[in-house]
PDB file of C-alpha atoms in Angstrom:
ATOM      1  CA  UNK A   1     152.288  -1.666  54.956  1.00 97.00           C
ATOM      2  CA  UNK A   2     152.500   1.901  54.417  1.00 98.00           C
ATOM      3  CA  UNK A   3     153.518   4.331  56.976  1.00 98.00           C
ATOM      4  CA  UNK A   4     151.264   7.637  57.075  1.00 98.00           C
ATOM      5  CA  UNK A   5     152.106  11.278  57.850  1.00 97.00           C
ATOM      6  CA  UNK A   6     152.160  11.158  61.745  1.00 97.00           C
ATOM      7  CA  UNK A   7     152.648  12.187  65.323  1.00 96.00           C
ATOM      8  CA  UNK A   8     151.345   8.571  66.821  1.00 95.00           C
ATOM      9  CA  UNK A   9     153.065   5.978  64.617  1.00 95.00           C
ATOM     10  CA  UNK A  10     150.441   5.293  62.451  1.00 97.00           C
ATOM     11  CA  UNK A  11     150.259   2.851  58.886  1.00 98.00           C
ATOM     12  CA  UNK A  12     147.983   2.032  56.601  1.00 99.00           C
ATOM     13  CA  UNK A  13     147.687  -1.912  55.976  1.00 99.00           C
ATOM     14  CA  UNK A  14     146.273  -3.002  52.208  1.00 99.00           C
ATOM     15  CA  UNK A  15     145.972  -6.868  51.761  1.00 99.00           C
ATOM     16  CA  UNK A  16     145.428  -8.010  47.911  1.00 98.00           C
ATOM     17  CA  UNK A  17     142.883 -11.025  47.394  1.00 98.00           C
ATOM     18  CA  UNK A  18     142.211 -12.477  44.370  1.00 97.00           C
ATOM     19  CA  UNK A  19     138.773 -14.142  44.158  1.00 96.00           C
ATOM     20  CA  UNK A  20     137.702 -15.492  40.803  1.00 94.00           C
ATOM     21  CA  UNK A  21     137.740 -12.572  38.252  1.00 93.00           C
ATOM     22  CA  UNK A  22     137.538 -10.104  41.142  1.00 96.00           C
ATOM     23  CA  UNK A  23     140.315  -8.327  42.668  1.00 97.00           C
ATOM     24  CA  UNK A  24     139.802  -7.647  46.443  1.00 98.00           C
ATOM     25  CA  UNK A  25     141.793  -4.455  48.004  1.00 98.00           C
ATOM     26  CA  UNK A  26     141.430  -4.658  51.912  1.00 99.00           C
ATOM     27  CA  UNK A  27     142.814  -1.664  53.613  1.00 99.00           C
ATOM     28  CA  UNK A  28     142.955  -0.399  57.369  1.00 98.00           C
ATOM     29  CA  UNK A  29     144.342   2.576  59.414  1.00 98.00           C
ATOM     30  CA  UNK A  30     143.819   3.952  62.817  1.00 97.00           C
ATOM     31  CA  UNK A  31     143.910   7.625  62.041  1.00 98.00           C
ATOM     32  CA  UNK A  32     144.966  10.158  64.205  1.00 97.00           C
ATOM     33  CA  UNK A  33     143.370  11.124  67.170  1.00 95.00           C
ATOM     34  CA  UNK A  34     142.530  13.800  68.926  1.00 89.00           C
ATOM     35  CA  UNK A  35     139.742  16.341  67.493  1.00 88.00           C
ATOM     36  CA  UNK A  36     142.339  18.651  66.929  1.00 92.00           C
ATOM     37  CA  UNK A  37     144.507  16.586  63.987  1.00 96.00           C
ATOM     38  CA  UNK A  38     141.525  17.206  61.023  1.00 96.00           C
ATOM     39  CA  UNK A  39     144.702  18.264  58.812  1.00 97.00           C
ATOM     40  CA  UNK A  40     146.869  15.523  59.793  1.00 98.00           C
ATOM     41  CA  UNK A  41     143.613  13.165  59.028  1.00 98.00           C
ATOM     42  CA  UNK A  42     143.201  14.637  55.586  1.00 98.00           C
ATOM     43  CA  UNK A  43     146.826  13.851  54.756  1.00 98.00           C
ATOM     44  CA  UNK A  44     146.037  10.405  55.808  1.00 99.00           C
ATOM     45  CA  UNK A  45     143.260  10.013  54.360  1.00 98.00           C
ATOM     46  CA  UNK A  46     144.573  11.461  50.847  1.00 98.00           C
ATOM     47  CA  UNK A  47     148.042   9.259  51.085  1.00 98.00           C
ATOM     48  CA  UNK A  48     145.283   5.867  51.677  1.00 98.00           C
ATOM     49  CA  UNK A  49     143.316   7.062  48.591  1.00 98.00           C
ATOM     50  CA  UNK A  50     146.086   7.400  46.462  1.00 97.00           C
ATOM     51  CA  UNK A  51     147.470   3.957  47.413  1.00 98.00           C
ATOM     52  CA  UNK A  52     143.798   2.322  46.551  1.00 97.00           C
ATOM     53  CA  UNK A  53     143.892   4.454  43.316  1.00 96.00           C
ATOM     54  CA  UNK A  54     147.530   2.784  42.226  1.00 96.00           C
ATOM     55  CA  UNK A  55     146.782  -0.079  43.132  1.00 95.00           C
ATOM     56  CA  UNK A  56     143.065   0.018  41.251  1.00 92.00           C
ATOM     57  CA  UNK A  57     144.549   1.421  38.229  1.00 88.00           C
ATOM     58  CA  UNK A  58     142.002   1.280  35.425  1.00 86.00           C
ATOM     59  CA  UNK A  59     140.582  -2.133  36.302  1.00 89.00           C
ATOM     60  CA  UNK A  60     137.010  -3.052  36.598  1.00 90.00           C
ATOM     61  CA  UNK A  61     137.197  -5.536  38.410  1.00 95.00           C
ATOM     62  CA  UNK A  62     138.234  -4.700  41.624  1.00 97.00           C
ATOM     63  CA  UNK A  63     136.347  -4.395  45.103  1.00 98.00           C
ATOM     64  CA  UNK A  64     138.046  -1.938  47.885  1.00 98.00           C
ATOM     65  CA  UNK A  65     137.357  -1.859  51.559  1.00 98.00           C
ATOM     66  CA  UNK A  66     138.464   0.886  53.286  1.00 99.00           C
ATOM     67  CA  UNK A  67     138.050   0.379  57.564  1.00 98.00           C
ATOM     68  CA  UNK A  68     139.503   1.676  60.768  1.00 98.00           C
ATOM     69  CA  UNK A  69     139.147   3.701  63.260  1.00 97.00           C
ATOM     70  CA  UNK A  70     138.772   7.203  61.463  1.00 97.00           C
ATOM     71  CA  UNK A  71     138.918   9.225  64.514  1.00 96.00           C
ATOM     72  CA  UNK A  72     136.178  11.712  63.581  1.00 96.00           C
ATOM     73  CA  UNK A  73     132.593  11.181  63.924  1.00 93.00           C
ATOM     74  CA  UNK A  74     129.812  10.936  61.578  1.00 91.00           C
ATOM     75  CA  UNK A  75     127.822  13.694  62.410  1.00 90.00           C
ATOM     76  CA  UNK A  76     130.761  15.968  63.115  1.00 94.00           C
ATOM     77  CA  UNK A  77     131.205  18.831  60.584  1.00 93.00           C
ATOM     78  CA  UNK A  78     134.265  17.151  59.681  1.00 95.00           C
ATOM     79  CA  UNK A  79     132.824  14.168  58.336  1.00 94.00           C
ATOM     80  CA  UNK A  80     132.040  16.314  55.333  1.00 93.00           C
ATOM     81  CA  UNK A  81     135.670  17.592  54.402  1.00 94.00           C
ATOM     82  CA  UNK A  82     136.726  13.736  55.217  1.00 96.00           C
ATOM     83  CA  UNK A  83     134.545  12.030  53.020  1.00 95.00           C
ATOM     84  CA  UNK A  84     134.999  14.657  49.857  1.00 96.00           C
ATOM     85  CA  UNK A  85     138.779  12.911  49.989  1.00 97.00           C
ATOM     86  CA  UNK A  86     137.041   9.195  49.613  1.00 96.00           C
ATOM     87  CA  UNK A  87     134.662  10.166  46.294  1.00 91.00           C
ATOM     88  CA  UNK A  88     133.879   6.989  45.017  1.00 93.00           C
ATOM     89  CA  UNK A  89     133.200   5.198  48.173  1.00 97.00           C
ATOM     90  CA  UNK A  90     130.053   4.403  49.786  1.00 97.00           C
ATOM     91  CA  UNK A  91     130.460   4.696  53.897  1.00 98.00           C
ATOM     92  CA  UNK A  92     128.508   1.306  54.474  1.00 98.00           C
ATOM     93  CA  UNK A  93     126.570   2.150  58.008  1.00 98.00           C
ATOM     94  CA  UNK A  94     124.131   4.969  56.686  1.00 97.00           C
ATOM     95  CA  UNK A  95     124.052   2.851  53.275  1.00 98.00           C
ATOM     96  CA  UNK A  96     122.608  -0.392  54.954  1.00 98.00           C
ATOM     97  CA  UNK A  97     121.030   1.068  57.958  1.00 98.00           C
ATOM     98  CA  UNK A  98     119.259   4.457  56.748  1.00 96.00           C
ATOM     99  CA  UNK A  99     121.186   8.335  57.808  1.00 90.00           C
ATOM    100  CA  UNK A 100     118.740   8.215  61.310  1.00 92.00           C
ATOM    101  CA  UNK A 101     120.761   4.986  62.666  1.00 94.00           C
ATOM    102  CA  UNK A 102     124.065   6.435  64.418  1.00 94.00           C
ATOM    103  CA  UNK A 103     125.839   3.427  64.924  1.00 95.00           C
ATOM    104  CA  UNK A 104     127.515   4.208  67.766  1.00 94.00           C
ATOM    105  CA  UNK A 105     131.312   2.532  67.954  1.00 96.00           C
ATOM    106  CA  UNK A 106     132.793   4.920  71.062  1.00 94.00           C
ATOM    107  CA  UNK A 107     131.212   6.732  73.656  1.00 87.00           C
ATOM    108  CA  UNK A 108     128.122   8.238  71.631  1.00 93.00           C
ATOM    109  CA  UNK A 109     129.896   9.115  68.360  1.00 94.00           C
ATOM    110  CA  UNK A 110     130.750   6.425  65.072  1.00 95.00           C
ATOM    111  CA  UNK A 111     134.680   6.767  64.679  1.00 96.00           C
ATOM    112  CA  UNK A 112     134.237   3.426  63.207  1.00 97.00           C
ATOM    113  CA  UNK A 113     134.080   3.172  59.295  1.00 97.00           C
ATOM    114  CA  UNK A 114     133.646   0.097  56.751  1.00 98.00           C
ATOM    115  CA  UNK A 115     134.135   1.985  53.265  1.00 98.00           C
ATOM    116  CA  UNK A 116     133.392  -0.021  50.057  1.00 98.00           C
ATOM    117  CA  UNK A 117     133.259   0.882  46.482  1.00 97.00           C
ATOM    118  CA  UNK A 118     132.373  -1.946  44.004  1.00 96.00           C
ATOM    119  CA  UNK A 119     130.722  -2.703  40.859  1.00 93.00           C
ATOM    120  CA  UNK A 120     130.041  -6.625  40.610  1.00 94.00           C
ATOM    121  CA  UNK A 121     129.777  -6.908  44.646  1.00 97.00           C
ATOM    122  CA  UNK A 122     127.253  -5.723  46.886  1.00 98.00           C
ATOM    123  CA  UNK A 123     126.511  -4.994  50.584  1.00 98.00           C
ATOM    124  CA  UNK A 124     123.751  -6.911  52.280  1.00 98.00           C
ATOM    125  CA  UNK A 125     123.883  -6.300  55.960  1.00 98.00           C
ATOM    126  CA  UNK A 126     126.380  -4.594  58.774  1.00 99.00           C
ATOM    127  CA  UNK A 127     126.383  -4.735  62.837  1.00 98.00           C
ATOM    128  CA  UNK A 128     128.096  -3.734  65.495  1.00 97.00           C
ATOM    129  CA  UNK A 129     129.754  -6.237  67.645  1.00 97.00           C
ATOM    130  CA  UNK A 130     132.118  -6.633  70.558  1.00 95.00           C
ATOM    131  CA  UNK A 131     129.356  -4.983  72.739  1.00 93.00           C
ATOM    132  CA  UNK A 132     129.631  -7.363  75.326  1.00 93.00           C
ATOM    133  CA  UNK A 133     132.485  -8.313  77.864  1.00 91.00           C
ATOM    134  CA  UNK A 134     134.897 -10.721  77.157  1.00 92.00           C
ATOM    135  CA  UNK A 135     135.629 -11.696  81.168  1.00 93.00           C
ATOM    136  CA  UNK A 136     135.967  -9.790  84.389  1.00 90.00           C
ATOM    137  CA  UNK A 137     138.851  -7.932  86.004  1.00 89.00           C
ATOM    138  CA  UNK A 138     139.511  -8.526  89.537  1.00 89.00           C
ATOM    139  CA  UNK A 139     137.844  -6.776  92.166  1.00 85.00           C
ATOM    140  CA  UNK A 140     140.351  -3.454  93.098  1.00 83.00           C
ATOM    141  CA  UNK A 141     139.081  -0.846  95.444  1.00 83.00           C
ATOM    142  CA  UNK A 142     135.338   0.320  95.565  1.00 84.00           C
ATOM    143  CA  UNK A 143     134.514  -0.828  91.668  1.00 80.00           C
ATOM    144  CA  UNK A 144     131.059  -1.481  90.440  1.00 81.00           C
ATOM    145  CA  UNK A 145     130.884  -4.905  88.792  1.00 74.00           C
ATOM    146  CA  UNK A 146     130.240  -3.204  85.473  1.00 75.00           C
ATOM    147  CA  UNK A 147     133.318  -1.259  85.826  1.00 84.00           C
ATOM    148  CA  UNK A 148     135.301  -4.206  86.397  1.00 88.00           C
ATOM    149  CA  UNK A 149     133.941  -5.183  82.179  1.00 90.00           C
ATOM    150  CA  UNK A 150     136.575  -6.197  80.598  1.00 91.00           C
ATOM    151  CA  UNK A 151     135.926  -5.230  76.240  1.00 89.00           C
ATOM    152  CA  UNK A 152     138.161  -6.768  73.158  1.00 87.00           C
ATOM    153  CA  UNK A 153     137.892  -2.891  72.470  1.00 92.00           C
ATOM    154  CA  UNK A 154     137.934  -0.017  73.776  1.00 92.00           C
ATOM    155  CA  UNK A 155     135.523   0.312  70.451  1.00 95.00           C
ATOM    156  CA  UNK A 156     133.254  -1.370  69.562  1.00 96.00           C
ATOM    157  CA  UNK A 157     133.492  -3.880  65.912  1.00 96.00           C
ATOM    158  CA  UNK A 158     131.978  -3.497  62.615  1.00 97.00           C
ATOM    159  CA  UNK A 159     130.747  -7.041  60.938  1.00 98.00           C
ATOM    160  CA  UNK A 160     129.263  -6.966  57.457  1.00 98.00           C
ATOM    161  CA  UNK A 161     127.976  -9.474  54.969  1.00 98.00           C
ATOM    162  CA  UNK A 162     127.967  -8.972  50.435  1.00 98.00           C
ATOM    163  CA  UNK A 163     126.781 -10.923  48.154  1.00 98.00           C
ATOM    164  CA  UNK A 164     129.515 -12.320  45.571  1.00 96.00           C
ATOM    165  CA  UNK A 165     126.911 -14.030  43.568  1.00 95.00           C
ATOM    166  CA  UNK A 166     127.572 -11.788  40.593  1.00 92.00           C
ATOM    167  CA  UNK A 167     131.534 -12.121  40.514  1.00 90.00           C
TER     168      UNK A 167
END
């Protein structure tokens, strides 16, 4: 666990997995929120890179995923100054599902990431999931059934499937 630069209590989380002859890095963050915190986000962003780049070293055998709750969305301008900080990795919704599919994780933007870089592994499908209610909160007041929904999330999942056939 490493804790990030921060106004919210934030940390980034990298698991190490050893599979084989491949090296799996597994990292996570919630990253600030609020559309005003872009240069907080960058810090973050930068300090998570430069863990996966220790810990990567000169290796070739290692597979990163990079997922969380990026707190800015895909088609925001954003995005672009974001993703110039993760070089190197692909962002896995546009790569399996074509730039036209938004993917919407949060009220009609994708917050949601599931960043991958690899050599030897490779991405064969992603959904979203957690779309549906888990149970039903109590009747209080004048409440529409559907606003009585009760999510895992107040987000919705990413699920994805590789292939490890040539590790």
């Amino acid at each position: 666990m490493y804790p990030l630069p921060t106004r919210k209590g934030r940390q980034f989380l990298l698991a190490k997995i050893q599979l084989r002859n491949e090296r799996f890095l597994v990292g996570t963050a919630h990253l600030e929120s609020l559309r005003n915190s872009q240069d907080l986000r960058s810090q973050q962003l930068q300090l998570c890179q430069s863990i996966f780049d220790r810990h990567i070293g000169d290796s070739l055998n290692v597979t990163g995923f990079f997922m969380g709750d990026f707190n800015f969305g895909a088609h925001w301008r954003e995005n672009t100054i974001q993703m110039n900080i993760l070089q190197g990795w692909t962002d896995l919704w546009p790569e399996l599902k074509g730039p036209d599919d938004r993917g919407i994780t949060h009220t009609n933007v994708r917050f949601d990431r599931m960043m991958f870089r690899s050599s030897h592994v490779r991405p064969t499908k992603i959904r979203i999931i957690g779309k549906k209610p888990i149970a039903e909160a109590p009747p209080s007041g004048n409440q529409l059934a559907s606003e009585r929904d009760v999510f895992i999330s107040d987000h919705f999942g990413l699920k994805a499937n590789f292939d490890l056939s040539f590790i």
